[in-house]
C-alpha cells in the first residue's frame, strides 16, 4: 500500500510517502513570511501548499499513484478519536463552519482530499485531529453554563506515543491509565483511561499551563477588564492569548533553544519565567492524577521540549512521586498518520463517517 501524508504547520508543510510501514520520502517544506504574506486566510494557501507537495513528489521521481492520502485533521466540530474518511461535510465545516479558520491544521483535509480526488481508487483520510473529544461528563462542566469546557489538544501525537509505550511494555493502550503531556509551542495535558482521553485542556486558546507562545489559564476578571479597557482590539487580545503570549510575551522569543542558552549564560529572569512555566505544567499533570484517582501506570512526556534534559529533570523532580515518568521527545505524527491510513486499507480498522 502506498500512502501520501500531508501535515501542514504554520510555517512549514511536512510530507511523507510510505509503502506500508516503510517511509520512502520525508520532506519538510518551509514557507517564508514573505511567501505567505499575500494570503489573508490560511485556507487561501491551499493551492500553493498543494502544488509544493506535488513538486516534491515530481523531483523525487515518485509517481502520483497512491492508495490513500491522509492529512492532519483540522479544527472542525468535536468528534471521537479514530480515522475519518474525508467527505463533503468535513470540507464544508473546515471552510465555513470552523470557528478557528486561521490555523494551518485546517489545510490538511483540504489538500489530502484534493490530491486524492485526482488519483483513481485513492481514498482520503484524517486521523485523531486536535478536536477529538472523549471528555467525561464531569470534565465538560465549568463554573459557567455559558462556557462549557472543550478539549483542543495534541490528540494525534499523544495517541501515537501512548500506543508506542504500550507496545514497548507488551501491553495494549486500552489496558493502561496514562497521563501524557505534549510539550511544544502549545502544551496539552490529558488523562487517558483505558484508551479514552477523559480529560484534556484547551491548549489552543485559553486553558492549562502557559507555554512558549500561549497564555494558558488567566485570571478571568482581569481578562474581562482588559477587554473593556479600550487599550486593545479583539484581534490584539486574541494574539495575547495565542501567539504573543507565554514565554514569547515575557522574554521576547518562543525559541526554547535560545531561552535555554540565555539561562545557561546566567539570565536569572529567563530562568525564573521558565521555572514558572514548568511549575504550572507540573501542577496540571498532578491535577490529572486526581482525575484518574491516583491509578496511573505512567506519565509520558513528549513534544519538542522533551529533548531538554533541564526541562525533563525539573518536571520529573516535581511529578516523579505520582508514577514512573518516561520521555518520548519530538513528534510521531507522520508515522502515526501513515499507520492509521494503513490500518484502514488493510481492514484492521474501520474508517468513521464525519457528520
PDB file of C-alpha atoms in Angstrom, residues 110-235:
ATOM      1  CA  UNK A 110      -8.420  20.120   2.086  1.00  0.00           C
ATOM      2  CA  UNK A 111      -5.103  19.209   0.458  1.00  0.00           C
ATOM      3  CA  UNK A 112      -5.461  15.471   1.100  1.00  0.00           C
ATOM      4  CA  UNK A 113      -8.924  15.377  -0.474  1.00  0.00           C
ATOM      5  CA  UNK A 114      -7.905  17.433  -3.489  1.00  0.00           C
ATOM      6  CA  UNK A 115      -4.844  15.310  -4.289  1.00  0.00           C
ATOM      7  CA  UNK A 116      -6.696  12.037  -3.729  1.00  0.00           C
ATOM      8  CA  UNK A 117      -9.566  13.131  -5.995  1.00  0.00           C
ATOM      9  CA  UNK A 118      -7.164  13.224  -8.960  1.00  0.00           C
ATOM     10  CA  UNK A 119      -5.957   9.622  -8.407  1.00  0.00           C
ATOM     11  CA  UNK A 120      -8.100   6.617  -9.437  1.00  0.00           C
ATOM     12  CA  UNK A 121      -9.265   4.462  -6.499  1.00  0.00           C
ATOM     13  CA  UNK A 122      -7.460   6.643  -3.966  1.00  0.00           C
ATOM     14  CA  UNK A 123      -9.073   7.351  -0.598  1.00  0.00           C
ATOM     15  CA  UNK A 124      -8.530  10.388   1.635  1.00  0.00           C
ATOM     16  CA  UNK A 125      -8.481  10.450   5.437  1.00  0.00           C
ATOM     17  CA  UNK A 126      -7.698  12.402   8.572  1.00  0.00           C
ATOM     18  CA  UNK A 127      -6.908  10.828  11.951  1.00  0.00           C
ATOM     19  CA  UNK A 128      -7.183  11.988  15.573  1.00  0.00           C
ATOM     20  CA  UNK A 129      -7.493  15.752  14.946  1.00  0.00           C
ATOM     21  CA  UNK A 130      -6.973  18.256  17.736  1.00  0.00           C
ATOM     22  CA  UNK A 131     -10.727  18.438  18.404  1.00  0.00           C
ATOM     23  CA  UNK A 132     -11.016  14.795  19.493  1.00  0.00           C
ATOM     24  CA  UNK A 133     -13.473  14.969  22.396  1.00  0.00           C
ATOM     25  CA  UNK A 134     -13.844  11.994  24.721  1.00  0.00           C
ATOM     26  CA  UNK A 135     -14.246  14.038  27.900  1.00  0.00           C
ATOM     27  CA  UNK A 136     -16.162  12.563  30.810  1.00  0.00           C
ATOM     28  CA  UNK A 137     -19.456  14.344  31.587  1.00  0.00           C
ATOM     29  CA  UNK A 138     -17.936  15.924  34.715  1.00  0.00           C
ATOM     30  CA  UNK A 139     -14.985  17.294  32.767  1.00  0.00           C
ATOM     31  CA  UNK A 140     -17.272  19.278  30.447  1.00  0.00           C
ATOM     32  CA  UNK A 141     -18.852  21.362  33.226  1.00  0.00           C
ATOM     33  CA  UNK A 142     -17.154  24.655  34.086  1.00  0.00           C
ATOM     34  CA  UNK A 143     -18.224  27.255  36.624  1.00  0.00           C
ATOM     35  CA  UNK A 144     -20.362  28.984  33.996  1.00  0.00           C
ATOM     36  CA  UNK A 145     -23.062  27.327  31.851  1.00  0.00           C
ATOM     37  CA  UNK A 146     -22.142  29.885  29.178  1.00  0.00           C
ATOM     38  CA  UNK A 147     -18.699  28.350  28.790  1.00  0.00           C
ATOM     39  CA  UNK A 148     -18.567  24.534  28.943  1.00  0.00           C
ATOM     40  CA  UNK A 149     -15.067  23.069  28.803  1.00  0.00           C
ATOM     41  CA  UNK A 150     -13.825  21.801  25.447  1.00  0.00           C
ATOM     42  CA  UNK A 151     -10.659  19.930  24.546  1.00  0.00           C
ATOM     43  CA  UNK A 152      -8.267  21.085  21.839  1.00  0.00           C
ATOM     44  CA  UNK A 153      -5.107  19.075  22.296  1.00  0.00           C
ATOM     45  CA  UNK A 154      -2.334  17.139  20.552  1.00  0.00           C
ATOM     46  CA  UNK A 155      -4.521  14.063  20.133  1.00  0.00           C
ATOM     47  CA  UNK A 156      -2.596  12.530  17.230  1.00  0.00           C
ATOM     48  CA  UNK A 157       0.827  12.651  18.866  1.00  0.00           C
ATOM     49  CA  UNK A 158      -0.435  11.743  22.334  1.00  0.00           C
ATOM     50  CA  UNK A 159      -2.246   8.684  20.982  1.00  0.00           C
ATOM     51  CA  UNK A 160       0.786   7.646  18.918  1.00  0.00           C
ATOM     52  CA  UNK A 161       3.068   7.926  21.952  1.00  0.00           C
ATOM     53  CA  UNK A 162       0.598   6.029  24.131  1.00  0.00           C
ATOM     54  CA  UNK A 163       0.449   3.128  21.672  1.00  0.00           C
ATOM     55  CA  UNK A 164       4.232   3.152  21.279  1.00  0.00           C
ATOM     56  CA  UNK A 165       4.734   2.980  25.043  1.00  0.00           C
ATOM     57  CA  UNK A 166       2.168   0.182  25.331  1.00  0.00           C
ATOM     58  CA  UNK A 167       3.970  -1.851  22.636  1.00  0.00           C
ATOM     59  CA  UNK A 168       7.294  -1.370  24.397  1.00  0.00           C
ATOM     60  CA  UNK A 169       5.970  -2.868  27.633  1.00  0.00           C
ATOM     61  CA  UNK A 170       3.995  -5.625  25.889  1.00  0.00           C
ATOM     62  CA  UNK A 171       0.522  -4.252  26.654  1.00  0.00           C
ATOM     63  CA  UNK A 172      -2.358  -2.593  24.835  1.00  0.00           C
ATOM     64  CA  UNK A 173      -3.086   1.123  25.070  1.00  0.00           C
ATOM     65  CA  UNK A 174      -6.631   0.219  26.091  1.00  0.00           C
ATOM     66  CA  UNK A 175      -5.275  -1.618  29.168  1.00  0.00           C
ATOM     67  CA  UNK A 176      -3.452   1.391  30.626  1.00  0.00           C
ATOM     68  CA  UNK A 177      -4.095   4.557  32.601  1.00  0.00           C
ATOM     69  CA  UNK A 178      -1.702   7.263  31.429  1.00  0.00           C
ATOM     70  CA  UNK A 179      -1.086  10.971  31.887  1.00  0.00           C
ATOM     71  CA  UNK A 180       0.506  12.400  28.743  1.00  0.00           C
ATOM     72  CA  UNK A 181       1.939  15.886  28.364  1.00  0.00           C
ATOM     73  CA  UNK A 182       2.845  17.310  24.957  1.00  0.00           C
ATOM     74  CA  UNK A 183       5.492  19.998  25.387  1.00  0.00           C
ATOM     75  CA  UNK A 184       5.506  22.181  22.282  1.00  0.00           C
ATOM     76  CA  UNK A 185       4.548  25.705  21.203  1.00  0.00           C
ATOM     77  CA  UNK A 186       1.279  24.805  22.902  1.00  0.00           C
ATOM     78  CA  UNK A 187       1.123  22.426  25.859  1.00  0.00           C
ATOM     79  CA  UNK A 188      -1.608  19.826  26.282  1.00  0.00           C
ATOM     80  CA  UNK A 189      -2.080  17.539  29.266  1.00  0.00           C
ATOM     81  CA  UNK A 190      -4.534  14.648  29.108  1.00  0.00           C
ATOM     82  CA  UNK A 191      -5.675  11.785  31.309  1.00  0.00           C
ATOM     83  CA  UNK A 192      -6.007   8.589  29.254  1.00  0.00           C
ATOM     84  CA  UNK A 193      -8.189   5.956  30.885  1.00  0.00           C
ATOM     85  CA  UNK A 194      -8.240   2.591  29.085  1.00  0.00           C
ATOM     86  CA  UNK A 195      -7.948   4.075  25.600  1.00  0.00           C
ATOM     87  CA  UNK A 196     -10.023   7.241  26.099  1.00  0.00           C
ATOM     88  CA  UNK A 197      -8.804  10.744  26.915  1.00  0.00           C
ATOM     89  CA  UNK A 198     -11.364  11.502  29.611  1.00  0.00           C
ATOM     90  CA  UNK A 199      -9.867  14.894  30.452  1.00  0.00           C
ATOM     91  CA  UNK A 200      -7.723  17.276  28.385  1.00  0.00           C
ATOM     92  CA  UNK A 201      -7.193  21.018  28.262  1.00  0.00           C
ATOM     93  CA  UNK A 202      -7.925  23.521  25.515  1.00  0.00           C
ATOM     94  CA  UNK A 203      -4.266  24.002  24.635  1.00  0.00           C
ATOM     95  CA  UNK A 204      -5.006  26.315  21.709  1.00  0.00           C
ATOM     96  CA  UNK A 205      -6.649  29.337  23.232  1.00  0.00           C
ATOM     97  CA  UNK A 206      -7.016  29.552  26.923  1.00  0.00           C
ATOM     98  CA  UNK A 207      -6.636  26.687  29.384  1.00  0.00           C
ATOM     99  CA  UNK A 208      -3.849  24.892  31.170  1.00  0.00           C
ATOM    100  CA  UNK A 209      -0.217  25.932  31.709  1.00  0.00           C
ATOM    101  CA  UNK A 210       1.316  28.773  29.759  1.00  0.00           C
ATOM    102  CA  UNK A 211       3.695  27.701  27.016  1.00  0.00           C
ATOM    103  CA  UNK A 212       6.327  29.203  24.690  1.00  0.00           C
ATOM    104  CA  UNK A 213       3.623  31.120  22.808  1.00  0.00           C
ATOM    105  CA  UNK A 214       0.287  30.656  24.615  1.00  0.00           C
ATOM    106  CA  UNK A 215      -1.064  32.254  27.760  1.00  0.00           C
ATOM    107  CA  UNK A 216      -2.881  29.258  29.227  1.00  0.00           C
ATOM    108  CA  UNK A 217      -5.383  29.903  32.036  1.00  0.00           C
ATOM    109  CA  UNK A 218      -5.686  33.558  33.054  1.00  0.00           C
ATOM    110  CA  UNK A 219      -7.478  35.450  35.871  1.00  0.00           C
ATOM    111  CA  UNK A 220     -10.966  35.771  34.381  1.00  0.00           C
ATOM    112  CA  UNK A 221     -11.976  39.111  35.917  1.00  0.00           C
ATOM    113  CA  UNK A 222      -8.679  40.754  34.937  1.00  0.00           C
ATOM    114  CA  UNK A 223      -9.133  39.497  31.388  1.00  0.00           C
ATOM    115  CA  UNK A 224     -12.674  40.930  31.206  1.00  0.00           C
ATOM    116  CA  UNK A 225     -11.466  44.305  32.487  1.00  0.00           C
ATOM    117  CA  UNK A 226      -8.700  44.281  29.882  1.00  0.00           C
ATOM    118  CA  UNK A 227     -11.249  43.579  27.138  1.00  0.00           C
ATOM    119  CA  UNK A 228     -13.226  46.703  28.127  1.00  0.00           C
ATOM    120  CA  UNK A 229     -10.220  48.916  28.821  1.00  0.00           C
ATOM    121  CA  UNK A 230     -10.196  50.308  25.282  1.00  0.00           C
ATOM    122  CA  UNK A 231      -6.449  49.711  25.041  1.00  0.00           C
ATOM    123  CA  UNK A 232      -6.601  46.694  22.749  1.00  0.00           C
ATOM    124  CA  UNK A 233      -8.688  45.447  19.833  1.00  0.00           C
ATOM    125  CA  UNK A 234     -10.209  41.965  19.832  1.00  0.00           C
ATOM    126  CA  UNK A 235      -7.537  40.824  17.363  1.00  0.00           C
TER     127      UNK A 235
END
